[in-house]
Short mmCIF file of C-alpha atoms and ligand atoms in Angstrom, two decimals:
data_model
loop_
_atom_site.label_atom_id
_atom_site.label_comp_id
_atom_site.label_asym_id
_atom_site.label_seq_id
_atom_site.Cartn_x
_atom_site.Cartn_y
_atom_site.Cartn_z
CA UNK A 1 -35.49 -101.25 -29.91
CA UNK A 2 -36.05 -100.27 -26.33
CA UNK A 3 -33.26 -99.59 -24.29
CA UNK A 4 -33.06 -101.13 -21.44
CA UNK A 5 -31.91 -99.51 -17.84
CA UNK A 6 -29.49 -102.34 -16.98
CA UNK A 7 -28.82 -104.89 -20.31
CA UNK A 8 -28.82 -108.23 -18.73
CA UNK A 9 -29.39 -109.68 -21.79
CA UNK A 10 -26.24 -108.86 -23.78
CA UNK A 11 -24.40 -110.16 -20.94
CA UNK A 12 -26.24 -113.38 -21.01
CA UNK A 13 -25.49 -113.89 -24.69
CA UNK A 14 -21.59 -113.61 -23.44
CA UNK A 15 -22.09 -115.95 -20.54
CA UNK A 16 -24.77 -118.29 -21.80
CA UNK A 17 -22.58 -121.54 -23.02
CA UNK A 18 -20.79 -121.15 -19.41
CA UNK A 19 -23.99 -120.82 -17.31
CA UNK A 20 -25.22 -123.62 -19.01
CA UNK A 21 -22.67 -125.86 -18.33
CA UNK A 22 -22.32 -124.19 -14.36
CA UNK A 23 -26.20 -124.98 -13.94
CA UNK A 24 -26.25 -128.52 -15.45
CA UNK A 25 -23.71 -129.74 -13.34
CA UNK A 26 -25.48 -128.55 -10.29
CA UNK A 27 -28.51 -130.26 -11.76
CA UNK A 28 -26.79 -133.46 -12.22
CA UNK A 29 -24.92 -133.05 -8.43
CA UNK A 30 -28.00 -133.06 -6.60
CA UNK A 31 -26.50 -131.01 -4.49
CA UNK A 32 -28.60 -127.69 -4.75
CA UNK A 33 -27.89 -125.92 -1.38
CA UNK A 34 -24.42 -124.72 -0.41
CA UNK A 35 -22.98 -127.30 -2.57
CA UNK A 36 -19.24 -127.39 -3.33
CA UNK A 37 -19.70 -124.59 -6.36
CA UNK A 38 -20.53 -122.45 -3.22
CA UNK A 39 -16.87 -123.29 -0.91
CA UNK A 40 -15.15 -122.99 -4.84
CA UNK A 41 -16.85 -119.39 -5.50
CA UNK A 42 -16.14 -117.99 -1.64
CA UNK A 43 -12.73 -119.05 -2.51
CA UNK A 44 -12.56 -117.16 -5.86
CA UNK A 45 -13.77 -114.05 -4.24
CA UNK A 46 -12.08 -114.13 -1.27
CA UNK A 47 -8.96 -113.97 -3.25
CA UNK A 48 -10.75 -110.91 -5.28
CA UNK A 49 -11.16 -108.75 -2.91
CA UNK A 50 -8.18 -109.55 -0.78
CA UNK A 51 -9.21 -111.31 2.68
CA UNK A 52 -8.83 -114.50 4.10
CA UNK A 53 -12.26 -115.85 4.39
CA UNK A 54 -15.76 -115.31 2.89
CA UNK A 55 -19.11 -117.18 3.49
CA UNK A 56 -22.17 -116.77 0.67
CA UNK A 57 -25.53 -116.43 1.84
CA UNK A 58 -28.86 -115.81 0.33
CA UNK A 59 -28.76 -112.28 -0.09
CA UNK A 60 -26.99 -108.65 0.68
CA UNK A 61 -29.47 -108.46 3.20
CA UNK A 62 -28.87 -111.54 5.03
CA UNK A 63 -25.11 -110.51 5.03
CA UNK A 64 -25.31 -107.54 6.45
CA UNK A 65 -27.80 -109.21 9.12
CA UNK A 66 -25.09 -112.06 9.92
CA UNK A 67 -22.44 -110.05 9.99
CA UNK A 68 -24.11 -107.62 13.20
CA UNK A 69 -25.35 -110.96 14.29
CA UNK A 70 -21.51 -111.96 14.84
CA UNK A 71 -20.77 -108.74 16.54
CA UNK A 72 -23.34 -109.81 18.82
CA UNK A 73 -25.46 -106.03 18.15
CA UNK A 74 -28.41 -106.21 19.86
CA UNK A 75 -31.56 -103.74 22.41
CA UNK A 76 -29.38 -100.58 23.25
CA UNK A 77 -26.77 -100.42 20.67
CA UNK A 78 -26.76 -97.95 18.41
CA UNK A 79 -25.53 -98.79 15.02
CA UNK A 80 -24.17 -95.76 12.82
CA UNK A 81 -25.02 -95.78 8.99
CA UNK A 82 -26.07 -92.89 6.28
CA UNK A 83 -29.52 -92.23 5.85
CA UNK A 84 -29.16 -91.83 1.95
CA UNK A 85 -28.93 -95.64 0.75
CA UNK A 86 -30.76 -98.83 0.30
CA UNK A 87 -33.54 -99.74 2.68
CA UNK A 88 -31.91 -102.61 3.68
CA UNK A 89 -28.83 -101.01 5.56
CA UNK A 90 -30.74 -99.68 8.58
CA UNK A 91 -33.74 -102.17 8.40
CA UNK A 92 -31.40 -104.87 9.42
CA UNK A 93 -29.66 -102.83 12.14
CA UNK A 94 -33.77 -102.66 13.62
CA UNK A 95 -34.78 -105.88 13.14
CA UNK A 96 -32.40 -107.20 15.91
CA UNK A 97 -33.46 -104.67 18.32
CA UNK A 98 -30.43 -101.98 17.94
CA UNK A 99 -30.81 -98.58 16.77
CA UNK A 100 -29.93 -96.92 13.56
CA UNK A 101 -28.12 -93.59 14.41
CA UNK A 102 -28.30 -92.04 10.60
CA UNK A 103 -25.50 -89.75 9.69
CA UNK A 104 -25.43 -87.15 6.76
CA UNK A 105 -23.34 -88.15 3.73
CA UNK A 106 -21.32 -85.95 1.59
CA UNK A 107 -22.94 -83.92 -1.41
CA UNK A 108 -19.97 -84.81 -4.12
CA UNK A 109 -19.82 -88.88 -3.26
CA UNK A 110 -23.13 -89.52 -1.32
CA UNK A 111 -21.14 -91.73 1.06
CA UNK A 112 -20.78 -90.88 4.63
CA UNK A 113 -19.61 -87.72 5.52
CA UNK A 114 -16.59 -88.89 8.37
CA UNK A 115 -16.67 -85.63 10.34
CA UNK A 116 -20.24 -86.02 10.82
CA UNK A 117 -19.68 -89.29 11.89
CA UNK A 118 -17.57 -88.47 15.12
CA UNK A 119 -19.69 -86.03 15.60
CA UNK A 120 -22.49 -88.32 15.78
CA UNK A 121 -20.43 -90.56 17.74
CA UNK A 122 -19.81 -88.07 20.73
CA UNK A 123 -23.50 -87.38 20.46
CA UNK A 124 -24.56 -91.06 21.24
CA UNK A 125 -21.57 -91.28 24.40
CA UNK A 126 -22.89 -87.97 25.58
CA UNK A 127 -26.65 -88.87 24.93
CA UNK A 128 -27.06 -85.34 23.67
CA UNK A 129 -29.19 -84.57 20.89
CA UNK A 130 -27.79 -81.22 20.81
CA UNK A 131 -24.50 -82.11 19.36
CA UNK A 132 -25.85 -84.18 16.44
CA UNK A 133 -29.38 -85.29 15.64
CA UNK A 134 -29.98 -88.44 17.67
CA UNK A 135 -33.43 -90.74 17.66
CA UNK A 136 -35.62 -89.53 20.25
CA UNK A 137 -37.30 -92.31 23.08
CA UNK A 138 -34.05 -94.57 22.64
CA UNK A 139 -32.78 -94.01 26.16
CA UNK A 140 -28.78 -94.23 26.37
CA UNK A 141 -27.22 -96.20 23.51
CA UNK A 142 -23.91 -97.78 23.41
CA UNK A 143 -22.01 -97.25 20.66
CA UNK A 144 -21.33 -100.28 19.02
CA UNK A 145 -20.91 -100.44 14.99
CA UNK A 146 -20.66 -98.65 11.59
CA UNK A 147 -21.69 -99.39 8.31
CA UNK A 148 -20.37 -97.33 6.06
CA UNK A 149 -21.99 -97.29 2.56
CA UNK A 150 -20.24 -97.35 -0.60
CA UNK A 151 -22.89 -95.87 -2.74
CA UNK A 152 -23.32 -96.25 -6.61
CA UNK A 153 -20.46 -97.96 -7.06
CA UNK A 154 -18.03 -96.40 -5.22
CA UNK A 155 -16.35 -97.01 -2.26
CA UNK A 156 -17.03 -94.75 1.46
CA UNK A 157 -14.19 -92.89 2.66
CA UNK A 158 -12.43 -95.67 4.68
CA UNK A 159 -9.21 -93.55 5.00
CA UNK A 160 -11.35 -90.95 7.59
CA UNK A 161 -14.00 -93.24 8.63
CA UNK A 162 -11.72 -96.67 9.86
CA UNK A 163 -9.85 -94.18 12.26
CA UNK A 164 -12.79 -92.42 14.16
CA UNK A 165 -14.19 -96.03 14.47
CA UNK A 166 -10.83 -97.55 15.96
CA UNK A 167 -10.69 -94.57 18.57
CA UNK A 168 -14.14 -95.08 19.65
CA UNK A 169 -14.00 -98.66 19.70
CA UNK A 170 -16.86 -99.09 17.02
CA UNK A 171 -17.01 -102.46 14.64
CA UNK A 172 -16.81 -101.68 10.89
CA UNK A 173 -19.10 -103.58 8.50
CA UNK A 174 -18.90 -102.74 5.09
CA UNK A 175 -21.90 -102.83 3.01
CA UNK A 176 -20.38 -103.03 -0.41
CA UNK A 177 -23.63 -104.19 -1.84
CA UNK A 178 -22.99 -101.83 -4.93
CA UNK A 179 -19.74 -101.77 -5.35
CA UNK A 180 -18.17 -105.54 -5.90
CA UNK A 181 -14.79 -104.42 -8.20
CA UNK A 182 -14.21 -100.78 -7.06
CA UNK A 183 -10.51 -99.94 -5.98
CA UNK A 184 -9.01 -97.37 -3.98
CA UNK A 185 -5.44 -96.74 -3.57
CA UNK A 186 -4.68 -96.82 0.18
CA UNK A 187 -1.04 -96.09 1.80
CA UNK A 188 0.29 -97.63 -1.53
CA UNK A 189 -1.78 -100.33 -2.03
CA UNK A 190 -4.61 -101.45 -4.39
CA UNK A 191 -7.44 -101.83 -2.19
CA UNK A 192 -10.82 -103.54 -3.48
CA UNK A 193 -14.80 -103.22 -1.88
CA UNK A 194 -15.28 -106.40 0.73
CA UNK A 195 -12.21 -105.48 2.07
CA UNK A 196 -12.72 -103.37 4.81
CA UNK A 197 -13.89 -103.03 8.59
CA UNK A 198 -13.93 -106.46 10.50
CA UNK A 199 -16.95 -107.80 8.21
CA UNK A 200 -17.62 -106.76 4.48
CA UNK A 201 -21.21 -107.73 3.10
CA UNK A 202 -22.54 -107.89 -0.65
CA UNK A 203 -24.84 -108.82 -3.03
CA UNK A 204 -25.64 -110.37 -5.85
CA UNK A 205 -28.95 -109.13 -6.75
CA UNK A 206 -28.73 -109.63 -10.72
CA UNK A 207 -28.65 -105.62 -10.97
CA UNK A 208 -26.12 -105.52 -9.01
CA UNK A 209 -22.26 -104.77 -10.64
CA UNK A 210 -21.93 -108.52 -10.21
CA UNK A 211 -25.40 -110.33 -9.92
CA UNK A 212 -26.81 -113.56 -10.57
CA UNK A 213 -30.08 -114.77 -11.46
CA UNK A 214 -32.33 -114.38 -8.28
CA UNK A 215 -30.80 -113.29 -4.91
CA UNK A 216 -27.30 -114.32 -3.35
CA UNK A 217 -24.90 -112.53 -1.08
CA UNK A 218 -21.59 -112.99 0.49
CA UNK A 219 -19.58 -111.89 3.95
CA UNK A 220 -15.90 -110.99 3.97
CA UNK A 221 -13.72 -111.41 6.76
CA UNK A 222 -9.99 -111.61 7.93
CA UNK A 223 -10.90 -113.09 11.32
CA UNK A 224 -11.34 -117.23 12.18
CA UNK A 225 -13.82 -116.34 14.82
CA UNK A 226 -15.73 -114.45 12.98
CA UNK A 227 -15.60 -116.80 10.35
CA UNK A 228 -17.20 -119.53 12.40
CA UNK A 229 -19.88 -117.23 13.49
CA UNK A 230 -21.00 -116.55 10.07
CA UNK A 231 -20.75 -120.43 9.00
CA UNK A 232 -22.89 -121.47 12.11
CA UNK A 233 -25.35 -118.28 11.97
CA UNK A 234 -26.20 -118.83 8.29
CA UNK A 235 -27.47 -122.60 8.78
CA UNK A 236 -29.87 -121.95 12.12
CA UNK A 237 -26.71 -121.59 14.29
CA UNK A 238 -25.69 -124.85 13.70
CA UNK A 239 -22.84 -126.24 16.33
CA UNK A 240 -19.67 -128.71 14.69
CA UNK A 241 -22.81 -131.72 14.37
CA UNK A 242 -25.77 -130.42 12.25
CA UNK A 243 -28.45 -131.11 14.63
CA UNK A 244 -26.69 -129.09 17.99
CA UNK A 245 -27.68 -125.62 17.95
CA UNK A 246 -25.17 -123.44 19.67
CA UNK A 247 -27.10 -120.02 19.01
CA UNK A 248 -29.49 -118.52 17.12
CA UNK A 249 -29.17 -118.32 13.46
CA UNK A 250 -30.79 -117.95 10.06
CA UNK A 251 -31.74 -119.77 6.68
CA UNK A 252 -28.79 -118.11 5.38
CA UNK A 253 -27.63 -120.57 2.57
CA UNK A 254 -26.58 -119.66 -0.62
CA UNK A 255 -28.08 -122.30 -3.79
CA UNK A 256 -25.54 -123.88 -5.59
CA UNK A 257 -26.61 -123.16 -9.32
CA UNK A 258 -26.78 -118.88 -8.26
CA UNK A 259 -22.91 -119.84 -7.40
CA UNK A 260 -22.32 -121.68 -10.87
CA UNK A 261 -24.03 -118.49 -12.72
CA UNK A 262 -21.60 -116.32 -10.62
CA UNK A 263 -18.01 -118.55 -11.57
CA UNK A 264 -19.16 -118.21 -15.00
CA UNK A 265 -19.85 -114.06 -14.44
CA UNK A 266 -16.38 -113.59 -12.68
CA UNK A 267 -14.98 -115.05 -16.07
CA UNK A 268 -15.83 -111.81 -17.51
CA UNK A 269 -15.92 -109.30 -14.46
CA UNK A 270 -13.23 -107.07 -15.01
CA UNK A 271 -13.53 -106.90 -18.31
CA UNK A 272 -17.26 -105.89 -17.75
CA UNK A 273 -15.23 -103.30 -14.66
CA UNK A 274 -13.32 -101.40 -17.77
CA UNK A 275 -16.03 -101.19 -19.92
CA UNK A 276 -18.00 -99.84 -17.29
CA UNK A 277 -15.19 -97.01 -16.98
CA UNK A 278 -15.48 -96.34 -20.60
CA UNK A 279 -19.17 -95.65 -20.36
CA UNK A 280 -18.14 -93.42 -17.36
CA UNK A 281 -16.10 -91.45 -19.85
CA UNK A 282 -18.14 -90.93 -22.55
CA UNK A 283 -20.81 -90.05 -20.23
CA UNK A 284 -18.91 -87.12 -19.10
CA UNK A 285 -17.81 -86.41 -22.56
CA UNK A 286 -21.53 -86.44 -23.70
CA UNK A 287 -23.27 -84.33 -20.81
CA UNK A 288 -20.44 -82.63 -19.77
CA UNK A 289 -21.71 -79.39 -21.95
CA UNK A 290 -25.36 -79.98 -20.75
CA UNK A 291 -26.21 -76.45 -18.14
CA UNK A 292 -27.52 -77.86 -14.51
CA UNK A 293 -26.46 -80.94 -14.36
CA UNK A 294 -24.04 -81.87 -11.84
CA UNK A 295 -22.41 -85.12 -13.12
CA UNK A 296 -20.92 -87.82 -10.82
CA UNK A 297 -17.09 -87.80 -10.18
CA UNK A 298 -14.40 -89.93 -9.09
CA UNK A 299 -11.44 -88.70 -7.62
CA UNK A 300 -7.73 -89.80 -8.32
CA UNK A 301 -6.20 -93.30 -6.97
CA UNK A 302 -10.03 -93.98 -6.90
CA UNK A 303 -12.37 -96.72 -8.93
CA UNK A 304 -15.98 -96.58 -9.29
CA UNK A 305 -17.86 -99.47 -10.64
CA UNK A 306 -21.04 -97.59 -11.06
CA UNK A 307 -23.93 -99.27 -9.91
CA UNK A 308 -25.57 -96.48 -10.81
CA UNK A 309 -24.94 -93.34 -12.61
CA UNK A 310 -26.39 -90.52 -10.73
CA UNK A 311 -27.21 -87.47 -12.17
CA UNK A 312 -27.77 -84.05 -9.51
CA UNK A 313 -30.84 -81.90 -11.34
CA UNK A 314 -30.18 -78.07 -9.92
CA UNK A 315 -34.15 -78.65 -8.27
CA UNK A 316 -36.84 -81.61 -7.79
CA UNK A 317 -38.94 -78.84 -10.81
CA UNK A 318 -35.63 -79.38 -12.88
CA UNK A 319 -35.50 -83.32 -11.77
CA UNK A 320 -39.22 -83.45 -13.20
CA UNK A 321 -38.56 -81.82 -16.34
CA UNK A 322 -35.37 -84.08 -17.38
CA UNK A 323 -37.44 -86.84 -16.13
CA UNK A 324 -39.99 -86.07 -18.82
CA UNK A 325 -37.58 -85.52 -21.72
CA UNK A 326 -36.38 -88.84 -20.79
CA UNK A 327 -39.64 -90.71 -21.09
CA UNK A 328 -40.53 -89.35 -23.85
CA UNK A 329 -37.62 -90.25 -25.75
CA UNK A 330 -37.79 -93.89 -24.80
CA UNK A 331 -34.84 -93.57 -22.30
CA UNK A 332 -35.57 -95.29 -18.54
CA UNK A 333 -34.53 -93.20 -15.61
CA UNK A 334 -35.23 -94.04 -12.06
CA UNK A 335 -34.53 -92.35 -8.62
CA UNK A 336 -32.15 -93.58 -5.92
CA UNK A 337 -33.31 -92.55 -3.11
CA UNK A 338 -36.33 -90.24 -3.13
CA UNK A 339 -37.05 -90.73 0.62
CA UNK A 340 -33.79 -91.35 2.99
CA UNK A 341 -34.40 -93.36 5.53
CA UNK A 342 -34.45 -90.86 8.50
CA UNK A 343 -38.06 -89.84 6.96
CA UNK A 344 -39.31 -93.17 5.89
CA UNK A 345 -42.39 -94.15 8.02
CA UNK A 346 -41.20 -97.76 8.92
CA UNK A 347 -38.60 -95.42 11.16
CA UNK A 348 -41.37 -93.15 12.42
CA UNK A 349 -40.30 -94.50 16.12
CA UNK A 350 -36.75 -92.95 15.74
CA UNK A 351 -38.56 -89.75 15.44
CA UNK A 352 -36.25 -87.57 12.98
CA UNK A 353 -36.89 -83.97 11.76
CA UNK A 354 -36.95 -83.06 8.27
CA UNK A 355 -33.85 -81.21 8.31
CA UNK A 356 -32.23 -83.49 10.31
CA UNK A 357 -29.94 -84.49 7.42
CA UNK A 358 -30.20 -81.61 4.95
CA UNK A 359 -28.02 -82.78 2.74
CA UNK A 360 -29.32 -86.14 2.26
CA UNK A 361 -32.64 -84.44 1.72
CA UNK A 362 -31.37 -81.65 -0.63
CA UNK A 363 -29.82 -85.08 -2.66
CA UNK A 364 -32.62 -87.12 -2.42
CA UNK A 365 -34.49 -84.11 -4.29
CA UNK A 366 -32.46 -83.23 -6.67
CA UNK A 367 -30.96 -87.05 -7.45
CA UNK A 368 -31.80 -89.39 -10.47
CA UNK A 369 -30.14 -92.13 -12.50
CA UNK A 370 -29.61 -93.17 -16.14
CA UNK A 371 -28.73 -96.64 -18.03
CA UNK A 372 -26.22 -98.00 -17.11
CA UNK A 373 -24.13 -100.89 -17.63
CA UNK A 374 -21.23 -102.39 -19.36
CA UNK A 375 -22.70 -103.08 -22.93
CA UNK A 376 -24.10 -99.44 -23.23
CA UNK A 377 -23.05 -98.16 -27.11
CA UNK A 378 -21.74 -94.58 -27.88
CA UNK A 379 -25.12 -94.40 -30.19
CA UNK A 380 -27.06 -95.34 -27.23
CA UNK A 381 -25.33 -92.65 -25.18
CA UNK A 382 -25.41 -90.20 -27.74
CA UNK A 383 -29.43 -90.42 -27.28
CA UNK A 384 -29.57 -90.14 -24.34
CA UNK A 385 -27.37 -87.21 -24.33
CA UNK A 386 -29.95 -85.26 -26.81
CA UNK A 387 -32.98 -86.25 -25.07
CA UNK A 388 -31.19 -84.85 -21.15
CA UNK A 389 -30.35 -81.50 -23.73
CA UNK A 390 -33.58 -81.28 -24.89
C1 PLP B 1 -29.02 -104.16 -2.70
C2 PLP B 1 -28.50 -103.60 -1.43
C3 PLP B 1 -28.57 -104.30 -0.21
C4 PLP B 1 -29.31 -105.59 -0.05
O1 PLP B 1 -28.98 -106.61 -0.93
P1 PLP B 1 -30.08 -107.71 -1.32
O2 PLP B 1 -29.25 -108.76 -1.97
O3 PLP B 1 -31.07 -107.07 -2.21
O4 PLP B 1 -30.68 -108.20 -0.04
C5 PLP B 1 -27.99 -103.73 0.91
N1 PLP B 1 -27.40 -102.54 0.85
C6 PLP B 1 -27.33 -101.81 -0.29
C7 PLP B 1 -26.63 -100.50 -0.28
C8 PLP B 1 -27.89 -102.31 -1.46
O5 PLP B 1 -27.84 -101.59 -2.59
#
């Protein structure tokens, strides 16, 4: 048997009878778009994560794109996020004219490193290039927002990050696209992903730690104002009658029957969260001996959900040689990210160096990932294991 990189399937056969069920009442409802499956799941995860108010949409994307919509980012902001994470973190910051001001992320949790942050900050108020990398032909920015990352699973270092943003009067928006269920412990409290800043995005991409079965997202928020923002911008900036438009908006809906497959997921979402954690450990058990790899790590009061679990080779040669073990023992590997966004071409405007961010480009060379998921066997581990050793 094949194994697969993310086992969808054996989740499925846990959740099937409930789906079902979810789906065919949808079906008989008639009520396929932002039906009442959709108010009953923003409640459920609202009360998950720990905030007053959340609003599904039709994908992590769209999420993070409503939520800078409703902090009104537009031309001449500049919009601070990492450089090392999914396309869609900076793309959306572009697409309504801002600017994406990238900032280096730390080598042991990928996230975003928080002194580089001010630093990039004080860069942007001065407009000078010299004290941080900045994007060349911008003119002056204002700084305006943050979205911190919380890569792989696990969540960006709010504790350092929240406070440089309060003193320089920056919005927070979290993208916790990857990391739906991870904890930290802050100031004596359990605190979960889609809790922080003043808007917390995520998806439901079905590879996601909780997906469903074709795109979905979801906005987090403590504030009534921002609350209505989101409502009206994710239905064409609807007004309180449906056909007055107080603003521009989106097609931001979420389907009913991708919130049915969700209820039925959540059934079995923390359980899936601990045996995610016990994959984690025998992972570590398993490699741990292995020379040159640098395993991932989670540090005390601290939860990862693992979205992925990234592997550092000690070289991109290295990387390529694993990689080739790995095929040809039948195990899938993949690489998140190979190109950070600084050097992709569709930001070829911004105008970065290579070197800009070393150590998003020494990661991005070095990184790549192995299965993982919650129904992952010790056998299936254990051959993996063999074919990283060689
Ligand atoms: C997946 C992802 C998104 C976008 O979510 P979609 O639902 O695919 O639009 C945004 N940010 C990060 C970090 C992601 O991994």
């Amino acid at each position: 048997m094949s194994i697969p990189f993310i086992d969808l399937k054996t989740q499925y056969a846990r959740v099937a009878g409930q789906v079902g069920q979810g789906i065919d009442a949808v079906l008989q409802s008639g009520a396929f778009v932002n039906g009442p499956d959709v108010a009953k799941l923003e409640q459920r995860l609202a009360e998950y994560t720990g905030t007053r108010y959340a609003v599904g949409c039709a994908s992590g994307t769209d999420a993070l794109m409503m939520a800078l919509m409703a902090l009104k980012v537009g031309p001449g902001d500049a919009v601070f996020c990492p450089p090392f994470t999914f396309m869609a973190t900076a793309e959306v910051v572009a697409l309504l004219g801002a600017t994406p001001v990238f900032v280096d992320i730390d080598p042991v949790t990928f996230n975003m490193d928080a002194a580089q942050f001010e630093l990039a900050v004080r860069a942007v108020e001065a407009d000078d290039s010299a004290l941080y990398p900045l994007p060349a032909h911008t003119g002056k920015l204002t700084p305006k927002a943050v979205i911190p990352v919380d890569l792989f699973g696990l969540l960006a270092d709010y504790a350092a990050i929240l406070p440089v943003a309060a003193k320089h009067g920056l919005a927070v928006v979290e993208d916790a696209a990857q990391a739906f269920g991870a904890t930290v412990e802050l100031d004596g409290t359990t605190r979960r992903a889609g809790s922080f800043g003043q808007i917390a995005c995520t998806s439901f991409f079905p590879a996601k730690p909780l997906g469903c079965y074709g795109d979905g997202g979801m906005c987090f928020t403590d504030n009534p104002e921002l609350l209505d923002l989101l409502q009206s911008i994710r239905v064409h900036g609807q007004g309180h009658d449906k056909y007055e438009n107080v603003r521009l908006g989106i097609t931001g809906r979420l389907d009913t029957m991708q919130a049915a497959v969700l209820l039925a997921k959540m059934d079995i979402f923390e359980d899936e969260v601990r045996l995610r954690q016990e994959v984690f450990r025998r992972y570590a058990d398993l490699l741990g001996s292995i020379p040159g790899l640098t395993l991932p790590t989670v540090s005390a009061g601290r939860l990862s959900v693992f979205a992925q679990y990234s592997i550092l080779a000690e070289s991109g040669e290295h990387r390529a040689q694993l990689l080739e073990r790995l095929k040809s023992a039948g195990v899938p590997s993949s690489i998140y990210y190979p190109v950070p966004l600084h050097l992709q071409p569709a930001f070829a405007n911004l105008a970065y160096a290579r070197g800009a961010m070393p150590v998003s480009e020494n990661v991005a060379g070095r990184i790549f990932s192995i299965p993982m998921h919650p129904y992952l066997t010790t056998a299936v581990q254990g051959e993996i294991a063999s074919a990283l050793a060689g």
